[in-house]
Structure formats: structure tokens, C-alpha cells
Short mmCIF file of C-alpha atoms in Angstrom, two decimals:
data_model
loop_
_atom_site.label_atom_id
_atom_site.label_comp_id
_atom_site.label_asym_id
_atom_site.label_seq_id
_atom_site.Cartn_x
_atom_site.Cartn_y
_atom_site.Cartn_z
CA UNK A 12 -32.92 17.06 22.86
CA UNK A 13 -32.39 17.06 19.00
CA UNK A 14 -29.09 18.43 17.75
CA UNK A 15 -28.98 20.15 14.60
CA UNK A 16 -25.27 19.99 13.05
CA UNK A 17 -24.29 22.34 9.85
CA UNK A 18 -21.09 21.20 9.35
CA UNK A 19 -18.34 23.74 7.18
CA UNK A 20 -17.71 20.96 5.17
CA UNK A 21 -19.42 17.59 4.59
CA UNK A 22 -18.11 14.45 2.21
CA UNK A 23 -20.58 11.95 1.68
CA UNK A 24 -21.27 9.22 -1.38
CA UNK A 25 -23.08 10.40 -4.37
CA UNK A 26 -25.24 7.38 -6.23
CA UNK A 27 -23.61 8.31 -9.40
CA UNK A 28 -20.70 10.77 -8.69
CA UNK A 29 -19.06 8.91 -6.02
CA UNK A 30 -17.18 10.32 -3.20
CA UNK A 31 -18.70 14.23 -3.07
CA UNK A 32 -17.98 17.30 -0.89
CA UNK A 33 -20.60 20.01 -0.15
CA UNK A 34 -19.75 23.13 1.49
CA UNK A 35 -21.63 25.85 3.62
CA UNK A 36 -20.78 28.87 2.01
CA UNK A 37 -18.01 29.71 -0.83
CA UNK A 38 -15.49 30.79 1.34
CA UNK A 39 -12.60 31.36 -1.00
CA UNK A 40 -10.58 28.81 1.52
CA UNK A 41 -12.95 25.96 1.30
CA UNK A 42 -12.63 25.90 -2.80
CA UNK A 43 -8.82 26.12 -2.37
CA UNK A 44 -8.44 23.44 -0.26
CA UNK A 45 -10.75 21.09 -1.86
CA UNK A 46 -9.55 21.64 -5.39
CA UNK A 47 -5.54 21.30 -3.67
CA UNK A 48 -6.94 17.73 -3.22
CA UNK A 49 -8.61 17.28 -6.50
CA UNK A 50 -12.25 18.09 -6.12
CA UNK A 51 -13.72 19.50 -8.67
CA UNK A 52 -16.42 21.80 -8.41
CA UNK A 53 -19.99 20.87 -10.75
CA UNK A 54 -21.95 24.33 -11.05
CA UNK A 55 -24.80 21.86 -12.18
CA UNK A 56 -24.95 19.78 -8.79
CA UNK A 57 -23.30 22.38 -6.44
CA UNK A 58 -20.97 19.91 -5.18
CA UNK A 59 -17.05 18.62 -5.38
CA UNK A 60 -16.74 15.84 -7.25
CA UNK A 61 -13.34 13.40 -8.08
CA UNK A 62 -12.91 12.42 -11.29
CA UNK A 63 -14.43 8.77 -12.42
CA UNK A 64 -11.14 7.14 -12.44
CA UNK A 65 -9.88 8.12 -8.76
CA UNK A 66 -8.74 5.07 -7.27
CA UNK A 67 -10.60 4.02 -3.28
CA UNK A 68 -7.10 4.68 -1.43
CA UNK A 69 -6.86 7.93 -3.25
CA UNK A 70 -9.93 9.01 -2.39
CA UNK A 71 -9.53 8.13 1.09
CA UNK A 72 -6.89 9.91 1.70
CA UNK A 73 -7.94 12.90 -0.11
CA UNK A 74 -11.13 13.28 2.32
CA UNK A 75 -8.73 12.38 5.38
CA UNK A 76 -5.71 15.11 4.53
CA UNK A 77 -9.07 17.69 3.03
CA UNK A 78 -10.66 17.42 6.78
CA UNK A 79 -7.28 17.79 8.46
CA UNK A 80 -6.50 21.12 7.01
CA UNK A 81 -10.02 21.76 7.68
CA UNK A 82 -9.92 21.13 11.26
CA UNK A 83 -6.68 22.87 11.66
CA UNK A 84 -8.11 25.97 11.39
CA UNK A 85 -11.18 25.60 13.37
CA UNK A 86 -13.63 24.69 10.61
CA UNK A 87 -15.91 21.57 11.16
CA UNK A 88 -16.21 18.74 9.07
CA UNK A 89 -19.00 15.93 8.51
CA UNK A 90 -18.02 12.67 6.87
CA UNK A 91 -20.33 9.83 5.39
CA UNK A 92 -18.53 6.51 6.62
CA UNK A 93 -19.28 4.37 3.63
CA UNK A 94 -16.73 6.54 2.04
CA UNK A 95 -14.25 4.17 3.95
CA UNK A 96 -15.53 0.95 2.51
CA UNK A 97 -14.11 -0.38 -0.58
CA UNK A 98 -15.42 -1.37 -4.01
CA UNK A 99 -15.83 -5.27 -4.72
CA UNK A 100 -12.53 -6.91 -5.99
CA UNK A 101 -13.12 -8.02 -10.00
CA UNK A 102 -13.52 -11.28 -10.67
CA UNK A 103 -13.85 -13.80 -13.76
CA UNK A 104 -17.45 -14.10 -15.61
CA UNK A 105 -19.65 -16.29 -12.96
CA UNK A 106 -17.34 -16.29 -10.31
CA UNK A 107 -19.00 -14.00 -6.99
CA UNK A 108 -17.86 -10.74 -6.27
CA UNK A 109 -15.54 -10.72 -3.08
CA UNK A 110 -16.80 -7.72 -0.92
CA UNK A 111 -13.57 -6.33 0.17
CA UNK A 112 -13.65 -4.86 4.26
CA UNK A 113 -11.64 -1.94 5.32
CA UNK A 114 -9.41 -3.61 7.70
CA UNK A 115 -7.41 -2.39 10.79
CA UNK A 116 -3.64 -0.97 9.59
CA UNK A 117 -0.99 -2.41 11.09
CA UNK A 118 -0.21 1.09 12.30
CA UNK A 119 -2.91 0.36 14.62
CA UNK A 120 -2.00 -2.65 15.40
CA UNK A 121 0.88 -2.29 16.50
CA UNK A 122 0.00 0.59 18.30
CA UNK A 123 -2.82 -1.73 20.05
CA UNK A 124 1.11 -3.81 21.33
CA UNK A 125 1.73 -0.88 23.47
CA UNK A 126 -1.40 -1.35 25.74
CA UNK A 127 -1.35 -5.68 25.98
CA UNK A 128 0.57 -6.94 29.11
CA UNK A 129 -0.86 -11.11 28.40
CA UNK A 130 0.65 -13.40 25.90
CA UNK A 131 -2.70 -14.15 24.84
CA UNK A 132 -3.84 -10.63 23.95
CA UNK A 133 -0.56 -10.34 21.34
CA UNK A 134 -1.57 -13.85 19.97
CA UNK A 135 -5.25 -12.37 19.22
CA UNK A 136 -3.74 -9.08 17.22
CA UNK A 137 -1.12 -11.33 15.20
CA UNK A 138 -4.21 -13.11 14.45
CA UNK A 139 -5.62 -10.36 12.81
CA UNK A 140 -2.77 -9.77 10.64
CA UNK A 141 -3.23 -13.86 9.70
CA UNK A 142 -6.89 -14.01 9.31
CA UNK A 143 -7.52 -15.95 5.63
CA UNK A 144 -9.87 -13.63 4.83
CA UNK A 145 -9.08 -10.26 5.60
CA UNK A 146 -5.54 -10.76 7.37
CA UNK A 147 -3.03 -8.48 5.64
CA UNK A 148 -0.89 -11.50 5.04
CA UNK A 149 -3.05 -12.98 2.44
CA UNK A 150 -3.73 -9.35 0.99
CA UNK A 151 -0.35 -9.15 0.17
CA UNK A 152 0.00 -12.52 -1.55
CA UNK A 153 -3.23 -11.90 -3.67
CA UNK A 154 -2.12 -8.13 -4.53
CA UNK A 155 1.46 -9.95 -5.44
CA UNK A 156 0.07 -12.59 -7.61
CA UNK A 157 -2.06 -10.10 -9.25
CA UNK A 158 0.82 -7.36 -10.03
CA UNK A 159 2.69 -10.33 -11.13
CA UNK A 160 -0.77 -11.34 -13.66
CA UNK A 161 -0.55 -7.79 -15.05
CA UNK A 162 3.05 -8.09 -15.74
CA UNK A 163 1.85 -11.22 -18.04
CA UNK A 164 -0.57 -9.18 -19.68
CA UNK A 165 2.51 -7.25 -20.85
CA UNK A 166 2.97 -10.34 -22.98
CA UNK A 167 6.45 -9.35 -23.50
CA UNK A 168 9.92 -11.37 -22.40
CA UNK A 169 10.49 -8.93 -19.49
CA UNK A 170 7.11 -8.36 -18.38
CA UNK A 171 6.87 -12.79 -18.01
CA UNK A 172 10.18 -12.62 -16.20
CA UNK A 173 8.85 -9.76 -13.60
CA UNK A 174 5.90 -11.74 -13.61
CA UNK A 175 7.68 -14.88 -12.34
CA UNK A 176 9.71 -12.89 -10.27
CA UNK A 177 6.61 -11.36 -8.42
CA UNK A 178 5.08 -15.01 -8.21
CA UNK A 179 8.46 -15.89 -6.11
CA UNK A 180 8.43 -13.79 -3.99
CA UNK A 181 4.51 -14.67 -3.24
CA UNK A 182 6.19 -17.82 -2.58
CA UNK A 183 7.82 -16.36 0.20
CA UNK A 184 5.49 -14.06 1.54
CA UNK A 185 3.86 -17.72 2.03
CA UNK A 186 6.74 -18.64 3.92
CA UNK A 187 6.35 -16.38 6.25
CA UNK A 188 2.85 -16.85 7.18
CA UNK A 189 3.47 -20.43 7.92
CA UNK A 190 6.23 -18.78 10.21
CA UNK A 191 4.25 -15.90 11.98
CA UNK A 192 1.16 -18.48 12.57
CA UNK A 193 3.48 -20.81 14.70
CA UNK A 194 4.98 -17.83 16.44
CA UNK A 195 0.68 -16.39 17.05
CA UNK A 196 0.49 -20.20 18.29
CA UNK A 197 3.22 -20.06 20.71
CA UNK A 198 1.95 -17.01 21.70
CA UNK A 199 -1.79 -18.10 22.16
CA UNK A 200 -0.52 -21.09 24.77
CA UNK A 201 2.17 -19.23 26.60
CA UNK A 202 0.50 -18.33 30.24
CA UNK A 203 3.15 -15.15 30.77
CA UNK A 204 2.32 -11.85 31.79
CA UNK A 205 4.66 -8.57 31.50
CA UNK A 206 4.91 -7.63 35.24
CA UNK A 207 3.21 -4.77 36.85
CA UNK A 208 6.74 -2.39 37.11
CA UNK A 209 7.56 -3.46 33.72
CA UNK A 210 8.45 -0.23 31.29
CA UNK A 211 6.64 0.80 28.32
CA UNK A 212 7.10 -0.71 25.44
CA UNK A 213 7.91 2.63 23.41
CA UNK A 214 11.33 2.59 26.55
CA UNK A 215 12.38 -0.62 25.50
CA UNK A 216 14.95 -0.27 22.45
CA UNK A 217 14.73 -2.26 19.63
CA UNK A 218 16.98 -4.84 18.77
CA UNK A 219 18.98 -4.15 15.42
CA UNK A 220 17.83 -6.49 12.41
CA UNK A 221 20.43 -8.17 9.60
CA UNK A 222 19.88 -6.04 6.95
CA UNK A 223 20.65 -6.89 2.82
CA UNK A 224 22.33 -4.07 1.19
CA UNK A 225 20.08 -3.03 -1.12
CA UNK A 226 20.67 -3.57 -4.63
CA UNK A 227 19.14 -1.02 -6.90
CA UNK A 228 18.73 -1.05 -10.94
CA UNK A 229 21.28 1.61 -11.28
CA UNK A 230 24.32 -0.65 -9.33
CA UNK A 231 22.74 -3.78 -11.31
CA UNK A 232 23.04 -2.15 -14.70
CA UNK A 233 26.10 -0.91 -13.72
CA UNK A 234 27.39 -4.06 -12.73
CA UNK A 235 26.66 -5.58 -16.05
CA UNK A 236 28.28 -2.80 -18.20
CA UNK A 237 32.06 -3.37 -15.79
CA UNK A 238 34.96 -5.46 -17.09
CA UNK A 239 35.58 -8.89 -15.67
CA UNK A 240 38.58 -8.83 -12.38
CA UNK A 241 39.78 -11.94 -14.19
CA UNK A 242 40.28 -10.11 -17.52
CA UNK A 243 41.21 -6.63 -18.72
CA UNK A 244 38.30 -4.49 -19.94
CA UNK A 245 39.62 -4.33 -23.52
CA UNK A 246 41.29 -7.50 -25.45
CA UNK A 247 44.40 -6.17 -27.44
CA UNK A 248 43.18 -7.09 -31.13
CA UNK A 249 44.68 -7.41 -34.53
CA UNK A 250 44.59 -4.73 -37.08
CA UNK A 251 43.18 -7.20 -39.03
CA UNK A 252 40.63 -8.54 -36.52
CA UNK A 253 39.13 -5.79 -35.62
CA UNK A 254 38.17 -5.02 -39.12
CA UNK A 255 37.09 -7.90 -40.00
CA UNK A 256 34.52 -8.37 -36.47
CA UNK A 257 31.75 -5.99 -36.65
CA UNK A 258 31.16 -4.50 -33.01
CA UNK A 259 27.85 -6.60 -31.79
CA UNK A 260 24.80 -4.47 -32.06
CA UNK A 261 23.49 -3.41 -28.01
CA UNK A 262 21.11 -5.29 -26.36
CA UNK A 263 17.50 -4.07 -26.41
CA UNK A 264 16.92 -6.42 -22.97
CA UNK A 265 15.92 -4.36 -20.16
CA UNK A 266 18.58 -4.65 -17.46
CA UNK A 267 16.67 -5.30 -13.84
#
């Protein structure tokens, strides 16, 4: 038996438009919602379109929070699944295109933890996470070293410093690869099961973590602008000194 489905709403991929909705009927409610999420509506092709310069994750989530609301109140929803798949990462002249894949979030993942019980089993998720290719690991290092690029593009003193900053703390996120593929290596050799009357994972508390105090550019800056403890905040100066020294003009530099 053939099923015929007229979906309320459906998104889909338009050869030149993009990312498109098309709706049954012009419910008042369908319009709202879609234009609450940045659809536009084209009279000339009766559908919702995004504007050209909507970035993939925006998109995404606009069709995923769009069919939510949708759902919520009993409407049905049809979506194209190519609308998940990125574009191609840029790349220099003659160098190939790398075809980016929409990979698992570590939502998921970790919500995947919940249902292992062998050693084995964890070591195959943390190798998804480590995978050269598509393992978020390396997607972090590459989206690092290429915020800290356009931070050189800048071509000013504190956009080379941010850059060099960013490139550091590639560095680390490095680091800790090397770390988390000896740990997935332990894991992958270790013959342990959790036993049978073990209790859920979501029961077992988690242990508190050493956490930095974090720093931010207000306290820095503020920091910067406070007196010495090893001298007072003004120095005591002569009549005749202080007319003859200027103040010093204030620092254009950026404090981070």
C-alpha cells in the first residue's frame, strides 16, 4: 500500500535558494512562526526562503526549533535530510575541497555512555571523538587555527597577539588528544565489565573537578589600572615637577 503524506509544513533544499520551507495553506500561524525564525516569504516562488548569507548551523537550527513549535501543536512537518549536511570547507586555489560530514554531538555521545556496560564499547565512542578525520578533537584544532588566521588578517598588533594566543592554545588542545587517545587505548585493552546490579550511570555522582577562577577582561583591565601593594597609588611630587612632566598621553593598546 502507497502512502500519500501532505505534510503542514515541509523544508527541503532549493538548487538556487538554499534551505526552503513550503507550507499547506496560509494559516496565519505557519507565516508567524516561520518568519520568528527568519524565513522569508518570495510571492514569486511561493516559498520561505533564508537570506544568502545564513550560515549551515544557523540554518539548522532554524528548521530544528521551526518544526518543534510546529509539532507542539499538533501540526506535521516533512524535512529534506540534505538540509543536515554541510557545505565544503574553503580551501587555497588547487588544493581539493574537503567535504565536511555532519558528525555525531557529543551530546549524543555521551548519552550513548549511559547504555555501554564493556570497556571496549567506551573505547569505540572516545574513538569517535578522536577520529583524524571527522573526530571533534581535530575540528576544534582546525576551527582554532583558523579563528586564530582571521585574527592575522586583522593585520593589526592585537589582532597578531590574539592570533598567537589562539595558536597556543591549539597547542594544547593537541595535548590533550595525545592524552584522551592513551586513555581510548587503555580502555580498548581493559577486559572489565560494569556488573549486572551495577546503578545507572545518571545515580552515580560526579566527582568535583579543580576549577581556575575565571579571569575576565573587566578584572584584567581592572587589574592594570590599580596601584602597586609595594607603592602608594600617587608619588608626592614637586611643585616644580609636576609642571615641568607632562601627564603621559593613555594608551590606545587594547587591554585583554
Amino acid at each position: 500500500m502507497k502512502l500519500q503524506l501532505d505534510p503542514d509544513v515541509a523544508f527541503g533544499v532549493h538548487p538556487e535558494f538554499g534551505v526552503v520551507a513550503a507550507v499547506s495553506d496560509d494559516h496565519p500561524f505557519l507565516d508567524e512562526v516561520l518568519r520568528k525564525h527568519h524565513f522569508r516569504h518570495s510571492s514569486a516562488l511561493d516559498l520561505y526562503i533564508l537570506s544568502d548569507d545564513t550560515p549551515h548551523n544557523t540554518t539548522v537550527r532554524a528548521v530544528a526549533r521551526a518544526s518543534r513549535e510546529f509539532q507542539d501543536v499538533g501540526l506535521s512537518v516533512a524535512a529534506d535530510p540534505r538540509i543536515m549536511l554541510p557545505p565544503p570547507i574553503p580551501t587555497p586555489d588547487g588544493a581539493p575541497a574537503r567535504q565536511a560530514l555532519p558528525g555525531q554531538s557529543l551530546t549524543a555521545l555521551t548519552g550513548e555512555l549511559h547504555e555501554l556496560r564493556r570497556s571496549a564499547d567506551v573505547a569505540d565512542v572516545l574513538e569517535q571523538i578522536l577520529d583524524e578525520h571527522h573526530g571533534v578533537v581535530g575540528d576544534l584544532e582546525e576551527f582554532i587555527d583558523t579563528a586564530a588566521a582571521w585574527c592575522d588578517r586583522l593585520d593589526t598588533p592585537n589582532g597578531r597577539e590574539l592570533g598567537q594566543h589562539l595558536r597556543t592554545i591549539a597547542h594544547h588542545l593537541a595535548f590533550l588528544g595525545d592524552q584522551l587517545v592513551t586513555a581510548q587505548l587503555d580502555l580498548a585493552v581493559m577486559p572489565d565489565l560494569t556488573p549486572e546490579d551495577a546503578p545507572p550511570l545518571a545515580d552515580v555522582p560526579l566527582l568535583p573537578r579543580y576549577e581556575l577562577p575565571s579571569v575576565t577582561h573587566t578584572a584584567r583591565a581592572r587589574a592594570a589600572l590599580a596601584p602597586s601593594p609595594s607603592r602608594p597609588a600617587t608619588l608626592p611630587n614637586s611643585p616644580d615637577k609636576a609642571a615641568r612632566s607632562p601627564a603621559p598621553p593613555s594608551s590606545p593598546r587594547r587591554t585583554r
